[in-house]
Amino acid sequence: MSETGKSVTGEERAKWDNKIQYLLTCIGFAVGLGNVWRFPYLCQTYGGGAFLIPYLIALVFEGLPLLYLELAIGQKLRKGSIGVWNTISPYLGGVGVASMIVSFLVSLFYNTLLAWVLWYFFHSFEEPLPWKECPFESLNKDYTPVNYFWYRKTLNITANIETNGPLQWQIILCLATAWAIVYICFIRGIETIGKAVYITATFPYLVLTIFLIRALTLPGATSGLMYLFTPEVSPTLKNPKVWLDAATQIFFSLSLAFGGLIAFSSYNPPKNNCEMDALLVGCINSATSLYASIPIFSILGFKAHSDSNNCQYRNILALTNEFDIGDQNITLENYDNWLKDLNGTYADRVARLDLKDCNIESFLEQSASGTGLAFIVFTEAVIEMPGSQVWAVLFFIMLFSLGLSSMFGNLEGVLTPLLDLNMVPKWMPKELFTGLLCVVSFTVALIFTMGSGNYWLEIFNSYVGSVPLLVIAFFEIIAVAYIYGIRRFSCDIEEMTGSKPNIFWQACWTVVSPLMLLVVFVAYVVIQAMEHPTYPAWNPEYVDFPMTEDQPYPDWVFAICVLLSTLPCIPIPIVALYKFIQFTVQKSRREHPGQNPYENDGYLSDL
């Protein structure tokens, strides 16, 4: 970048070209795939609009204070995550290391999601769409072509997690393409990121708006929106898991504790209103979740409407054949009347037909999130839409843009701390080191391209992005409030913004937010301890089709789950212990010059 500033150590540091670049980068990092396929699922699961009550409470008392804290401390100290916490206290260096490890592990599976998106994007140009048809003679009648394309053609999924299966070369090519695109956009740090976010952070809103306009005109859209916005307040708010999911959703949605936001804010000028930045990024992130839910639920309502009609057509056919009723006599409009009359006269014969419940509400309640929403439910809905290829292309471009801008933050959370610590050899150009990091990440991520890759991705998603982030955030807020000092921090903010943080922010940083994090952490651990993790098993004779019952993870897989939850947190006590031993040895040397009490201990004498 042409304009530079100095960190607290006096080193020159790059700066953003303008404020818009910085805000778009932070918004792009915060607004990711979870806003599109996780938030609508939670609304669908927990009584529609009722979920917004705990969600907004978590946003105000947990999300925004932590977001403000990270942006402010990064801007003040002008370092990456490791440098920031090491500056506050050498004992806290492990917090930055933990953030870096989490960012690295998350980037591995996150870019695999983008590889799957690219795979679907490339196939969206085919006519007809490849998930519209399949070899039905090999399929169970209860499963759709969409399931076949996802589980067989894309994942080629194995019967269980213990069977690895071969590497999928087509997914490997898509994964290599995804990492190449990330590298090109990231090759010169914030200089190239700042240009890329003009597209990656804004294009999804254009696509969402197009989908919104189209979706509202689809039959059944009203039913989907009514389901979303009709709250079931009483039973929902009494469920403790609702509050837990709301707190974790707002926390992870804002990308807190990854280190990326600290790194991005470190490139700001010292005089910048970080409070307004935090409010803008946090509110836009949550507003995007709500905005995305409208077209998503409109299209889910359209799908439920189509499924309900198809269900009734099958019931009509069964009634017509059973009672020798003339064709076209029973229609969708008079189906309910015919069924009522036949039930009144021939109840036994109607009961033997085993007619399905075709209520549109029952189809809307068939919730799905994550890959299930993107690659199964939504793609199935797109098939029924006129001009399905166009909508498929737009949808997967939108998902790729959302994921790509989030990948910038994940990679920045790894690269910036390494550069700040001078761990990159001086002879190695930054561009080459970034390329090596992408190559290493691509190589490790090949585990997700095997037949068992989807199982492992779900494990990484569930365990890397959960407990470690809660632990890191707790140490971050304790470090600023009680080690760096809330008064000192308030004075720093006054210096940067022109005014001290009000009593609300200070109360959240010192009491409310740490307490909420602690409660969420304890509740999460308790729930996980009570619910032994499971995964969907597969019938070995018909590996195309998932069984309805889940199976527990094998013991060695469960051990890996525990390891992924604890590994990122291990540097926190290890670095603190190392620094304690180091300072103890240095103090002993100062008190006893010329005498080394550890002369027989080669390791400690080298400290």
XYZ file of C-alpha atoms in Angstrom, residues 197-498:
302
model
C -14.052 -7.104 -1.563
C -15.681 -4.503 -3.772
C -17.127 -7.521 -5.596
C -17.167 -10.354 -3.054
C -18.793 -8.303 -0.279
C -21.411 -6.547 -2.422
C -22.396 -9.071 -5.094
C -24.234 -11.388 -2.638
C -26.608 -8.529 -1.768
C -27.410 -8.028 -5.440
C -28.156 -11.734 -5.863
C -30.228 -11.843 -2.667
C -32.269 -8.902 -3.930
C -32.852 -10.628 -7.281
C -33.889 -13.805 -5.469
C -36.123 -11.783 -3.174
C -38.016 -10.186 -6.062
C -38.414 -13.513 -7.860
C -39.195 -15.560 -4.769
C -42.020 -13.294 -3.619
C -43.860 -14.004 -6.863
C -43.717 -17.797 -6.463
C -46.785 -19.762 -5.309
C -46.397 -20.736 -1.669
C -44.046 -17.851 -0.829
C -46.614 -16.386 1.563
C -46.796 -19.654 3.487
C -43.009 -19.672 3.895
C -42.920 -16.085 5.148
C -45.802 -16.661 7.549
C -43.920 -19.641 8.938
C -40.817 -17.466 9.393
C -42.434 -14.448 11.007
C -45.205 -16.079 13.050
C -43.648 -16.489 16.497
C -44.362 -19.247 18.992
C -43.062 -17.252 21.917
C -44.173 -19.181 24.991
C -42.819 -22.684 24.266
C -39.726 -21.369 22.475
C -38.347 -19.044 25.124
C -38.736 -21.707 27.805
C -36.321 -23.983 25.945
C -32.743 -23.395 27.239
C -31.256 -24.760 24.014
C -32.812 -21.839 22.128
C -30.806 -19.370 24.191
C -27.654 -21.440 23.770
C -28.049 -21.643 19.991
C -28.815 -17.923 19.764
C -25.699 -17.029 21.733
C -23.432 -19.317 19.733
C -24.965 -18.225 16.399
C -24.368 -14.506 16.977
C -20.899 -15.249 18.316
C -19.760 -17.383 15.391
C -21.625 -15.309 12.811
C -19.559 -12.232 13.693
C -16.320 -14.255 13.296
C -15.115 -13.321 16.760
C -11.902 -14.800 18.244
C -10.507 -15.863 14.860
C -7.923 -13.086 14.883
C -8.957 -11.845 11.450
C -10.848 -8.794 12.733
C -7.916 -7.816 14.948
C -5.594 -8.102 11.960
C -7.873 -6.058 9.684
C -8.307 -3.267 12.252
C -4.546 -3.114 12.815
C -4.220 -1.538 9.349
C -6.449 1.389 10.362
C -5.054 4.847 11.137
C -4.778 5.550 14.890
C -7.571 8.115 14.700
C -10.619 6.138 13.620
C -14.067 5.685 15.153
C -13.892 1.958 15.898
C -17.130 2.135 17.925
C -19.110 3.152 14.845
C -17.277 0.464 12.842
C -18.339 -2.213 15.326
C -21.962 -1.069 15.297
C -22.037 -0.968 11.490
C -20.431 -4.372 10.979
C -22.469 -6.060 13.717
C -25.823 -4.626 12.674
C -25.236 -5.202 8.948
C -24.274 -8.811 9.700
C -27.486 -9.459 11.619
C -29.601 -7.517 9.121
C -28.119 -9.669 6.352
C -29.230 -12.811 8.172
C -32.767 -11.466 8.346
C -32.679 -10.214 4.765
C -31.413 -13.571 3.478
C -34.124 -15.400 5.394
C -36.893 -13.736 3.375
C -35.985 -15.145 -0.079
C -34.830 -18.421 1.499
C -38.166 -18.975 3.261
C -40.108 -17.754 0.230
C -38.399 -20.414 -1.859
C -38.823 -23.019 0.893
C -42.520 -22.089 0.917
C -42.608 -22.581 -2.855
C -40.946 -25.982 -2.463
C -43.372 -26.949 0.307
C -46.258 -25.839 -1.926
C -44.959 -27.992 -4.809
C -44.351 -30.968 -2.506
C -47.833 -30.600 -1.029
C -49.409 -30.544 -4.485
C -47.401 -33.598 -5.599
C -48.442 -35.368 -2.413
C -52.091 -34.616 -3.121
C -51.726 -35.790 -6.728
C -50.485 -39.157 -5.453
C -53.374 -39.347 -3.023
C -55.834 -38.429 -5.798
C -54.420 -41.191 -7.982
C -54.811 -43.697 -5.144
C -58.430 -42.650 -4.532
C -59.250 -42.670 -8.238
C -57.930 -46.217 -8.686
C -59.544 -47.537 -5.509
C -63.034 -46.206 -6.149
C -63.051 -46.210 -9.993
C -63.629 -42.477 -10.107
C -63.362 -40.812 -13.492
C -60.238 -38.859 -14.359
C -60.280 -35.162 -13.575
C -63.180 -35.563 -11.164
C -60.949 -35.124 -8.131
C -58.797 -32.013 -8.377
C -56.575 -30.097 -5.990
C -59.397 -27.637 -5.418
C -62.015 -30.215 -4.385
C -59.673 -32.865 -2.937
C -60.541 -32.086 0.679
C -64.295 -32.358 0.003
C -63.907 -35.689 -1.829
C -61.711 -37.065 0.950
C -64.231 -36.005 3.590
C -67.135 -37.615 1.744
C -65.261 -40.863 1.043
C -64.089 -41.058 4.635
C -67.669 -40.711 5.810
C -68.877 -43.554 3.571
C -65.895 -45.871 3.054
C -63.683 -45.145 6.045
C -62.109 -48.637 6.125
C -61.178 -48.639 2.442
C -59.699 -45.122 2.678
C -57.668 -46.115 5.743
C -56.131 -49.060 3.857
C -54.801 -46.696 1.191
C -52.391 -45.151 3.697
C -52.834 -41.666 2.270
C -50.100 -39.175 3.161
C -50.574 -35.986 5.139
C -50.200 -33.244 2.520
C -50.507 -30.247 4.842
C -48.054 -27.587 3.659
C -47.010 -26.962 7.275
C -45.660 -30.497 7.549
C -43.370 -29.873 4.574
C -42.195 -26.548 5.966
C -41.215 -28.270 9.199
C -38.772 -30.521 7.332
C -35.852 -28.334 8.338
C -32.372 -28.486 6.906
C -29.209 -26.476 7.443
C -25.698 -26.218 6.079
C -24.944 -28.419 3.104
C -28.392 -30.001 3.412
C -30.053 -26.643 2.705
C -27.668 -25.524 -0.043
C -27.081 -28.745 -1.955
C -30.336 -30.644 -1.394
C -33.326 -28.538 -0.360
C -32.501 -25.406 -2.337
C -31.315 -27.215 -5.459
C -34.513 -29.254 -5.440
C -36.543 -26.060 -5.231
C -34.573 -24.485 -8.086
C -35.546 -27.389 -10.380
C -39.192 -26.358 -10.095
C -38.500 -22.695 -10.890
C -38.770 -21.420 -14.483
C -35.296 -20.751 -15.864
C -33.761 -23.079 -13.302
C -30.246 -22.851 -14.775
C -30.088 -19.087 -14.293
C -31.178 -19.332 -10.659
C -28.744 -22.153 -9.968
C -25.846 -20.142 -11.421
C -26.772 -17.043 -9.411
C -27.234 -19.019 -6.206
C -23.851 -20.713 -6.342
C -22.045 -17.534 -7.388
C -23.584 -15.887 -4.325
C -22.451 -18.712 -2.044
C -18.938 -18.597 -3.484
C -18.705 -14.825 -2.979
C -19.880 -15.156 0.624
C -17.382 -17.913 1.343
C -14.482 -16.227 -0.452
C -14.731 -13.002 1.544
C -14.834 -15.058 4.754
C -11.737 -16.951 3.629
C -9.850 -13.648 3.468
C -10.369 -13.222 7.214
C -9.435 -16.820 7.992
C -6.182 -16.572 6.049
C -5.401 -13.130 7.447
C -5.799 -14.598 10.944
C -2.965 -17.007 10.104
C -0.646 -14.892 7.974
C -0.557 -11.596 9.892
C 0.551 -13.121 13.245
C 3.330 -15.048 11.485
C 4.541 -11.893 9.744
C 4.329 -9.814 12.931
C 6.481 -12.365 14.764
C 9.062 -12.320 11.956
C 8.623 -16.064 11.482
C 8.874 -15.657 7.707
C 12.492 -15.786 6.484
C 13.633 -12.363 5.293
C 14.845 -13.805 1.997
C 11.372 -15.177 1.226
C 8.910 -12.805 -0.498
C 5.541 -12.514 1.190
C 3.857 -13.674 -2.015
C 5.873 -16.911 -1.975
C 5.115 -17.565 1.709
C 1.403 -16.980 1.100
C 1.561 -19.444 -1.795
C 3.271 -22.070 0.379
C 0.595 -21.594 3.043
C -2.126 -22.179 0.437
C -0.344 -25.276 -0.925
C 0.029 -26.757 2.558
C -3.631 -26.032 3.317
C -4.719 -27.609 0.045
C -2.668 -30.727 0.765
C -4.075 -31.194 4.264
C -7.625 -30.535 3.021
C -7.413 -33.531 0.679
C -8.849 -35.536 3.589
C -12.199 -33.901 2.791
C -12.146 -35.105 -0.826
C -12.279 -38.790 0.128
C -15.472 -40.785 0.285
C -15.517 -40.193 4.038
C -14.700 -36.492 3.607
C -18.175 -35.231 4.452
C -18.056 -37.013 7.812
C -14.732 -35.363 8.651
C -15.909 -31.966 7.506
C -18.888 -32.172 9.850
C -16.521 -33.087 12.693
C -14.216 -30.140 11.989
C -17.193 -27.802 11.679
C -18.730 -28.994 14.958
C -15.628 -29.119 17.159
C -13.047 -26.656 15.838
C -15.520 -23.781 15.617
C -17.155 -24.233 19.003
C -15.379 -24.634 22.365
C -12.017 -23.158 21.237
C -13.627 -19.900 20.115
C -15.553 -19.558 23.389
C -12.370 -20.107 25.385
C -10.362 -17.670 23.272
C -13.024 -14.959 23.506
C -13.250 -15.388 27.280
C -9.491 -14.890 27.676
C -9.576 -11.937 25.283
C -12.186 -10.027 27.251
C -10.605 -10.882 30.618
C -7.207 -9.766 29.291
C -8.502 -6.369 28.182
C -10.821 -5.698 31.119
C -8.635 -6.904 33.985
C -5.021 -7.135 32.782
C -4.713 -4.309 30.280
C -7.204 -2.430 32.447
C -10.616 -1.056 31.611
C -9.569 2.502 32.485
C -6.508 2.346 30.270
C -8.564 0.789 27.488
C -11.199 3.519 27.840
C -8.515 6.199 27.593
C -7.127 4.540 24.460
C -10.582 4.559 22.885
C -11.027 8.224 23.812
C -7.715 8.950 22.097
C -8.799 7.083 18.962
C -12.451 8.159 18.729
C -12.649 11.390 20.716
